[in-house]
Coordinates of C-alpha atoms in Angstrom, one line a residue:
Chain A
M203 CA 91.2 135.0 -14.0
N204 CA 89.2 136.1 -17.1
Y205 CA 85.9 134.6 -16.6
T206 CA 82.6 136.5 -16.6
F207 CA 80.2 135.1 -14.1
D208 CA 76.7 134.8 -15.5
F209 CA 74.0 133.6 -13.1
A210 CA 71.2 134.7 -15.4
P211 CA 70.6 131.2 -17.1
V212 CA 70.6 129.6 -13.6
F213 CA 68.1 132.0 -12.1
A214 CA 66.0 131.8 -15.3
A215 CA 65.7 128.1 -14.7
W216 CA 64.2 128.5 -11.2
P217 CA 61.0 126.5 -12.0
T218 CA 63.1 123.5 -12.9
L219 CA 65.3 123.9 -9.7
L220 CA 62.1 124.2 -7.6
E221 CA 60.8 121.0 -9.2
G222 CA 64.2 119.5 -8.2
V223 CA 63.9 120.7 -4.6
I224 CA 60.4 119.1 -4.4
G225 CA 61.8 115.9 -5.8
T226 CA 64.6 115.9 -3.3
L227 CA 62.3 116.5 -0.4
R228 CA 59.7 114.0 -1.7
M229 CA 62.2 111.1 -2.1
S230 CA 64.1 111.8 1.1
S231 CA 61.0 112.2 3.3
I232 CA 59.5 109.0 2.0
S233 CA 62.8 107.2 2.6
M234 CA 63.0 108.7 6.1
V235 CA 59.6 107.4 7.1
F236 CA 60.0 104.0 5.6
G237 CA 63.6 103.8 6.7
L238 CA 62.8 104.6 10.3
S239 CA 60.0 102.0 10.3
L240 CA 62.1 99.3 8.8
G241 CA 64.9 100.3 11.1
I242 CA 62.7 99.7 14.2
V243 CA 61.9 96.2 12.8
F244 CA 65.6 95.5 12.4
M245 CA 66.3 97.0 15.8
M246 CA 63.8 94.5 17.3
M247 CA 65.3 91.7 15.5
R248 CA 68.8 92.8 16.7
M249 CA 67.6 92.7 20.3
S250 CA 65.5 89.6 20.0
K251 CA 66.2 86.5 22.0
L252 CA 66.4 84.3 18.9
P253 CA 70.1 84.1 17.7
A254 CA 68.9 83.5 14.1
L255 CA 67.1 86.8 14.0
R256 CA 69.9 88.6 15.7
T257 CA 72.4 87.3 13.1
I258 CA 70.3 88.3 10.2
A259 CA 69.9 91.8 11.7
I260 CA 73.5 92.3 12.5
S261 CA 74.7 91.0 9.1
Y262 CA 72.2 93.4 7.3
I263 CA 73.2 96.4 9.5
E264 CA 76.9 95.9 9.1
L265 CA 76.7 95.2 5.4
I266 CA 74.8 98.4 4.7
R267 CA 76.9 100.5 7.1
N268 CA 80.2 99.4 5.6
T269 CA 79.4 99.8 1.9
P270 CA 78.9 103.2 0.0
I271 CA 75.3 104.3 -0.6
L272 CA 76.2 104.8 -4.3
V273 CA 77.0 101.1 -4.7
Q274 CA 73.7 100.3 -2.9
V275 CA 71.9 102.6 -5.4
F276 CA 73.6 100.9 -8.4
F277 CA 72.9 97.4 -6.9
V278 CA 69.2 98.2 -6.7
F279 CA 68.9 100.0 -10.0
F280 CA 71.1 97.9 -12.2
G281 CA 71.2 94.6 -10.3
M282 CA 67.6 94.0 -9.4
P283 CA 66.4 93.7 -13.0
A284 CA 68.5 90.6 -13.3
I285 CA 66.3 88.9 -10.8
G286 CA 63.2 90.2 -12.5
V287 CA 62.5 93.4 -10.5
R288 CA 62.5 96.4 -12.8
L289 CA 62.3 99.7 -11.0
S290 CA 62.2 103.3 -12.3
G291 CA 65.0 105.6 -11.2
E292 CA 62.9 107.2 -8.5
Q293 CA 61.6 103.8 -7.2
A294 CA 65.1 102.4 -7.1
A295 CA 66.4 105.6 -5.4
I296 CA 63.7 105.4 -2.7
L297 CA 64.2 101.7 -2.2
A298 CA 68.0 102.1 -1.8
M299 CA 67.7 105.1 0.5
T300 CA 65.1 103.3 2.6
L301 CA 67.3 100.2 3.0
N302 CA 70.3 102.5 3.8
C303 CA 68.5 104.6 6.3
A304 CA 67.0 101.5 8.0
A305 CA 70.4 100.2 9.0
Y306 CA 71.5 103.5 10.6
A307 CA 68.2 104.1 12.2
A308 CA 68.2 100.6 13.7
E309 CA 71.5 101.2 15.4
I310 CA 70.6 104.7 16.6
V311 CA 67.2 103.5 18.0
R312 CA 68.9 100.6 19.7
G313 CA 71.1 103.0 21.6
G314 CA 68.0 104.7 22.8
V315 CA 66.2 101.5 23.8
Q316 CA 69.3 100.4 25.7
S317 CA 69.3 103.6 27.7
I318 CA 65.9 102.7 29.3
R319 CA 66.5 101.4 32.7
P320 CA 64.9 97.9 33.5
G321 CA 63.4 99.5 36.6
Q322 CA 61.1 101.6 34.3
I323 CA 59.7 98.4 32.6
E324 CA 59.3 96.7 36.0
A325 CA 57.4 99.7 37.3
G326 CA 55.1 99.5 34.3
R327 CA 54.6 95.8 34.9
A328 CA 53.9 96.4 38.6
L329 CA 51.2 98.9 37.5
G330 CA 49.6 96.2 35.5
M331 CA 50.2 97.7 32.1
H332 CA 49.8 95.6 29.0
S333 CA 53.1 94.6 27.4
T334 CA 52.3 96.5 24.2
D335 CA 51.6 99.6 26.3
I336 CA 54.8 99.2 28.2
Y337 CA 56.7 98.9 24.9
R338 CA 55.0 101.9 23.4
F339 CA 55.0 104.4 26.3
I340 CA 57.8 103.3 28.5
V341 CA 60.4 101.9 26.1
F342 CA 59.8 103.2 22.7
R343 CA 58.8 106.8 23.0
P344 CA 61.4 107.8 25.6
A345 CA 64.0 105.9 23.6
I346 CA 63.2 107.8 20.4
R347 CA 63.2 111.0 22.3
A348 CA 66.6 110.3 23.8
V349 CA 68.2 109.7 20.4
Y350 CA 66.1 112.2 18.4
P351 CA 69.0 114.6 17.7
A352 CA 71.1 111.7 16.3
L353 CA 68.2 110.6 14.1
C354 CA 67.8 114.1 12.8
S355 CA 71.4 114.3 11.7
Q356 CA 71.0 110.9 10.1
F357 CA 67.9 112.3 8.2
I358 CA 69.7 115.4 7.1
L359 CA 72.6 113.2 5.9
L360 CA 70.1 111.1 3.9
M361 CA 68.7 114.3 2.3
L362 CA 72.2 115.3 1.3
N363 CA 73.0 111.9 0.1
S364 CA 70.0 111.9 -2.1
S365 CA 72.0 114.1 -4.5
L366 CA 73.8 111.0 -5.8
V367 CA 70.7 109.2 -7.0
S368 CA 70.8 111.6 -9.9
S369 CA 73.3 109.0 -11.3
V370 CA 70.4 106.6 -11.9
S371 CA 68.3 109.5 -13.3
A372 CA 65.9 109.9 -10.4
E373 CA 64.6 113.4 -10.9
E374 CA 65.8 115.4 -7.9
L375 CA 67.7 118.6 -7.5
T376 CA 71.2 117.5 -8.7
Y377 CA 69.6 115.7 -11.7
F378 CA 68.0 118.9 -12.9
A379 CA 71.1 120.8 -12.2
Q380 CA 73.2 118.5 -14.4
T381 CA 70.6 118.8 -17.2
L382 CA 70.9 122.5 -16.8
D383 CA 74.7 122.3 -16.9
A384 CA 74.5 120.3 -20.2
Q385 CA 72.3 123.0 -21.7
T386 CA 74.1 126.2 -20.5
F387 CA 77.7 125.1 -19.7
R388 CA 77.5 127.4 -16.6
S389 CA 78.9 124.7 -14.4
F390 CA 80.5 126.9 -11.7
E391 CA 77.5 129.1 -11.3
I392 CA 75.2 126.1 -11.2
Y393 CA 77.1 124.1 -8.6
L394 CA 77.5 127.3 -6.5
T395 CA 73.8 127.9 -6.6
L396 CA 73.2 124.2 -5.9
G397 CA 75.4 124.3 -2.8
V398 CA 73.5 127.3 -1.4
I399 CA 70.2 125.6 -2.1
Y400 CA 71.3 122.4 -0.3
L401 CA 72.7 124.5 2.6
V402 CA 69.3 126.2 3.0
L403 CA 67.5 122.8 2.6
S404 CA 69.6 121.2 5.3
Q405 CA 68.8 124.1 7.7
F406 CA 65.1 123.9 6.7
V407 CA 65.0 120.1 7.3
S408 CA 66.8 120.6 10.6
V409 CA 64.2 123.2 11.7
A410 CA 61.3 121.2 10.5
L411 CA 62.4 118.0 12.3
G412 CA 63.0 120.1 15.4
I413 CA 59.4 121.3 15.4
I414 CA 58.1 117.8 14.8
G415 CA 60.2 116.6 17.7
R416 CA 58.9 119.3 20.0
V417 CA 55.3 118.5 19.1
Y418 CA 55.7 114.7 19.3
F419 CA 57.7 114.7 22.5
S420 CA 56.0 117.5 24.3
Y421 CA 54.8 115.4 27.3
P422 CA 56.4 116.1 30.6
A423 CA 60.0 115.1 30.8
K424 CA 62.1 113.1 33.3
Chain B
M179 CA 80.7 86.4 -26.9
I180 CA 79.9 88.2 -23.6
R181 CA 82.5 87.9 -20.9
Q182 CA 81.4 86.1 -17.8
F183 CA 82.1 87.5 -14.4
G184 CA 85.0 85.3 -13.2
W185 CA 88.3 85.5 -11.3
N186 CA 90.0 87.8 -13.8
E187 CA 87.1 90.2 -13.6
F188 CA 87.3 90.1 -9.9
L189 CA 91.0 91.0 -10.1
F190 CA 90.1 94.0 -12.3
L191 CA 87.9 95.2 -9.4
L192 CA 90.7 94.7 -6.9
E193 CA 92.9 96.8 -9.2
G194 CA 90.2 99.5 -8.9
A195 CA 90.1 99.0 -5.1
R196 CA 93.7 100.0 -4.9
W197 CA 92.9 103.5 -6.1
T198 CA 90.1 103.7 -3.7
V199 CA 92.6 103.0 -0.9
V200 CA 95.1 105.4 -2.3
L201 CA 92.6 108.2 -2.7
S202 CA 91.2 107.7 0.8
L203 CA 94.7 107.7 2.4
L204 CA 95.7 110.8 0.5
A205 CA 92.5 112.7 1.4
F206 CA 92.8 111.6 5.0
T207 CA 96.4 112.7 5.4
V208 CA 95.9 116.1 3.8
G209 CA 92.5 116.6 5.3
G210 CA 93.8 115.5 8.7
A211 CA 96.5 118.2 8.6
L212 CA 93.9 120.8 7.6
G213 CA 91.4 119.4 10.0
L214 CA 93.8 120.0 12.9
T215 CA 94.1 123.7 11.9
V216 CA 90.3 123.9 11.7
A217 CA 89.9 122.3 15.2
L218 CA 92.5 124.6 16.7
G219 CA 90.8 127.6 15.0
R220 CA 87.4 126.5 16.2
T221 CA 88.7 126.3 19.8
S222 CA 90.8 129.5 19.7
K223 CA 90.4 132.4 22.0
W224 CA 89.9 134.7 19.1
K225 CA 86.2 135.0 18.3
P226 CA 86.3 136.0 14.6
L227 CA 88.4 132.9 13.9
R228 CA 86.0 130.7 15.8
I229 CA 83.1 132.0 13.8
L230 CA 85.1 131.6 10.5
M231 CA 85.8 128.0 11.3
A232 CA 82.3 127.3 12.4
T233 CA 81.0 128.7 9.1
Y234 CA 83.6 126.6 7.2
I235 CA 82.4 123.5 9.0
Q236 CA 78.7 124.4 8.5
I237 CA 79.2 124.8 4.8
F238 CA 80.7 121.3 4.4
Q239 CA 78.3 119.6 6.7
G240 CA 75.3 121.2 5.1
T241 CA 76.0 120.4 1.4
P242 CA 76.3 117.0 -0.3
L243 CA 79.9 115.7 -0.9
L244 CA 79.0 115.2 -4.6
I245 CA 78.3 119.0 -5.0
Q246 CA 81.5 119.8 -3.2
L247 CA 83.4 117.7 -5.6
F248 CA 81.7 119.1 -8.6
F249 CA 82.3 122.5 -7.3
V250 CA 86.1 122.0 -7.0
Y251 CA 86.2 120.1 -10.3
F252 CA 84.5 122.9 -12.2
G253 CA 85.6 125.8 -10.1
L254 CA 89.4 125.4 -10.1
P255 CA 89.7 125.7 -13.9
L256 CA 88.0 129.1 -13.7
L257 CA 90.8 130.3 -11.4
G258 CA 93.2 129.4 -14.2
F259 CA 94.4 126.0 -12.9
K260 CA 94.4 123.1 -15.3
V261 CA 93.2 120.3 -13.0
D262 CA 93.1 116.7 -13.6
V263 CA 90.5 114.6 -11.9
W264 CA 92.9 113.2 -9.4
V265 CA 94.0 116.6 -8.2
A266 CA 90.4 117.9 -8.1
L267 CA 89.2 114.8 -6.1
T268 CA 92.1 115.0 -3.7
I269 CA 91.4 118.7 -3.0
G270 CA 87.7 118.2 -2.8
L271 CA 87.9 115.2 -0.5
S272 CA 90.6 116.8 1.7
L273 CA 88.5 119.9 2.2
H274 CA 85.5 117.8 3.1
T275 CA 87.7 115.7 5.5
S276 CA 89.2 118.8 7.1
A277 CA 85.7 120.1 8.0
F278 CA 84.5 116.9 9.5
L279 CA 87.7 116.0 11.4
G280 CA 87.8 119.6 12.5
E281 CA 84.4 119.2 14.1
I282 CA 85.2 115.8 15.7
W283 CA 88.5 117.1 17.1
R284 CA 87.0 120.3 18.4
G285 CA 84.7 118.1 20.4
S286 CA 87.6 116.0 21.6
I287 CA 89.7 119.1 22.6
Q288 CA 86.8 120.5 24.5
A289 CA 86.3 117.2 26.2
V290 CA 89.7 117.4 27.8
P291 CA 89.0 118.7 31.3
D292 CA 89.7 122.5 31.7
G293 CA 92.0 121.8 34.7
Q294 CA 94.5 120.3 32.4
S295 CA 95.2 123.4 30.3
E296 CA 94.8 125.6 33.4
A297 CA 97.4 123.6 35.2
A298 CA 99.7 123.9 32.2
R299 CA 99.1 127.6 32.1
A300 CA 99.8 127.9 35.8
L301 CA 103.2 126.2 35.1
G302 CA 103.9 128.9 32.5
I303 CA 103.7 126.6 29.6
G304 CA 103.0 128.5 26.3
Y305 CA 100.1 127.8 23.9
M306 CA 102.2 125.6 21.6
H307 CA 103.5 123.2 24.2
R308 CA 100.3 123.3 26.1
M309 CA 98.5 122.0 23.0
V310 CA 101.1 119.6 21.7
D311 CA 102.2 118.1 25.0
V312 CA 99.1 118.4 27.2
V313 CA 95.8 118.8 25.5
L314 CA 96.2 117.1 22.1
P315 CA 97.5 113.8 23.3
Q316 CA 94.5 113.5 25.6
A317 CA 92.1 114.8 22.9
F318 CA 93.6 112.2 20.4
R319 CA 92.6 109.3 22.7
I320 CA 89.0 110.7 23.1
G321 CA 88.6 111.4 19.4
L322 CA 90.0 108.2 18.0
P323 CA 86.9 106.1 17.7
A324 CA 85.0 109.0 15.9
T325 CA 88.1 109.6 13.7
I326 CA 88.2 106.0 12.6
S327 CA 84.4 106.0 11.9
F328 CA 84.9 109.1 9.8
L329 CA 87.7 107.3 7.8
V330 CA 85.2 104.6 7.0
N331 CA 82.8 107.3 5.8
L332 CA 85.6 108.8 3.7
I333 CA 86.4 105.5 2.1
K334 CA 82.7 105.1 1.2
G335 CA 82.6 108.7 0.1
T336 CA 85.4 108.0 -2.5
A337 CA 82.8 106.0 -4.4
L338 CA 81.6 109.3 -5.7
A339 CA 84.8 109.6 -7.7
A340 CA 83.2 107.2 -10.0
L341 CA 80.7 109.9 -11.0
L342 CA 83.6 112.2 -12.0
G343 CA 85.2 109.4 -14.0
L344 CA 88.1 108.2 -11.9
T345 CA 88.5 104.5 -12.3
E346 CA 88.4 103.4 -8.7
L347 CA 86.4 100.5 -7.2
T348 CA 82.9 101.7 -8.0
R349 CA 83.8 102.9 -11.5
S350 CA 85.6 99.6 -12.2
G351 CA 82.3 98.0 -11.2
Q352 CA 80.3 100.1 -13.6
L353 CA 82.7 99.2 -16.4
M354 CA 82.6 95.6 -15.5
A355 CA 78.9 95.5 -15.3
N356 CA 78.7 97.0 -18.8
I357 CA 81.0 94.4 -20.2
T358 CA 79.6 91.3 -18.5
F359 CA 75.9 92.2 -18.3
Q360 CA 75.9 90.7 -14.8
P361 CA 75.3 93.8 -12.7
L362 CA 73.9 91.8 -9.7
Q363 CA 77.2 89.8 -9.3
V364 CA 79.4 92.7 -10.1
Y365 CA 77.9 95.2 -7.7
G366 CA 77.6 92.5 -5.2
A367 CA 81.3 91.9 -5.5
V368 CA 82.1 95.6 -5.3
A369 CA 80.0 95.9 -2.2
L370 CA 81.8 93.0 -0.6
I371 CA 85.2 94.5 -1.4
Y372 CA 84.2 97.8 0.3
F373 CA 82.8 95.7 3.2
F374 CA 86.1 94.0 3.7
I375 CA 88.0 97.3 3.6
C376 CA 85.7 99.0 6.0
V377 CA 84.8 96.3 8.5
P378 CA 88.2 96.0 10.2
L379 CA 88.1 99.7 10.8
T380 CA 84.6 99.7 12.1
Y381 CA 85.5 96.9 14.4
C382 CA 88.6 98.7 15.7
S383 CA 86.6 101.9 16.3
A384 CA 84.0 100.0 18.3
R385 CA 86.6 98.2 20.3
I386 CA 88.5 101.4 21.2
E387 CA 85.2 103.1 22.1
R388 CA 84.3 100.2 24.4
R389 CA 87.6 100.4 26.1
L390 CA 87.5 104.1 26.6
N391 CA 84.0 103.8 28.1
A392 CA 85.2 101.0 30.4
A393 CA 87.9 103.3 31.6
R394 CA 85.5 106.0 32.7

């Protein structure tokens, strides 16, 4: 092996990489929030009494969960202009990641909602609680709390998957790294550094989500 | 004259799908063998080995698959190997698979009640036979649904091969979209092909899981 490692050009480009980190966190956090919200809508459709709504939700969820996110990104970015919707790389990336996250979130949250025993809801009704309150405090919040760890790993996966939206020139970490690669030809050093950055990022997101969870679900348990 | 997306173009995509399947199976086989080693290391009595395997798993679960593939693709030539994209992808996807299957199977091995291996030890059965004949068959049953789900993830993950230039299903879609200027139809068709490859597996996994839960 006669290769001299040279990390200098990589470290010299730290402002660009930082911009990339911010881009990655921005796009993935927006997709997480929208994805979870849309996922809850799909979950409610999935559990609705109307067969039509259920069918739509099941088809959507299964279609998304059984196709690669890269194809979904391509479909949104290259396919949508054909029906008159022209999106920038970043918009397409966020839309595709949101749609992707929604399907997974719907299934995860459904697991949580199904774990709520009917007796709980009956107790709420017996206490004369309003049905929206029952849904909010008795079904929804404990359900999310029960599946929060699974949601967190899904969010981390989403953050890692955001690396492939560089292929539609959305300006996140991998995109800047590839630009840097084209300028310096220090591929190995760049991707090694990139791996370390993603590793730190995933730990960071994990800790951050843990703190959010502890604050949001801090009410007495059981 | 621009080509229309028709039957012949669809066959071209299917041609690409063949390589998606081949690549997935290759990575699953090699990665599975490595994954078993990782799982056994992760559950071994020897602490340094456990820590080493935990780190290995953590690295692969904490970085994007795309970066792992780039890393292998650009890293191996530095070690003096001339790698073609197939070799790099097989190695990259196998390592990825080994870490994920290692973690899944670790869980399954640990889910086998302790009494089983204690009983085997009481009967004087050595590590090798204890694992092969007592623990692993039971762990296999427990881990099967998650393993199949991972296979689905792996098949979806091979789409990234397109970004390294291997003409599998997604790359065929890219080429076809450029030729026909009908990206909506082409990527729709690509998504459907993936869907029909993955859905039977997803269905299988869900069925086995339901049956295992019913047994408990």
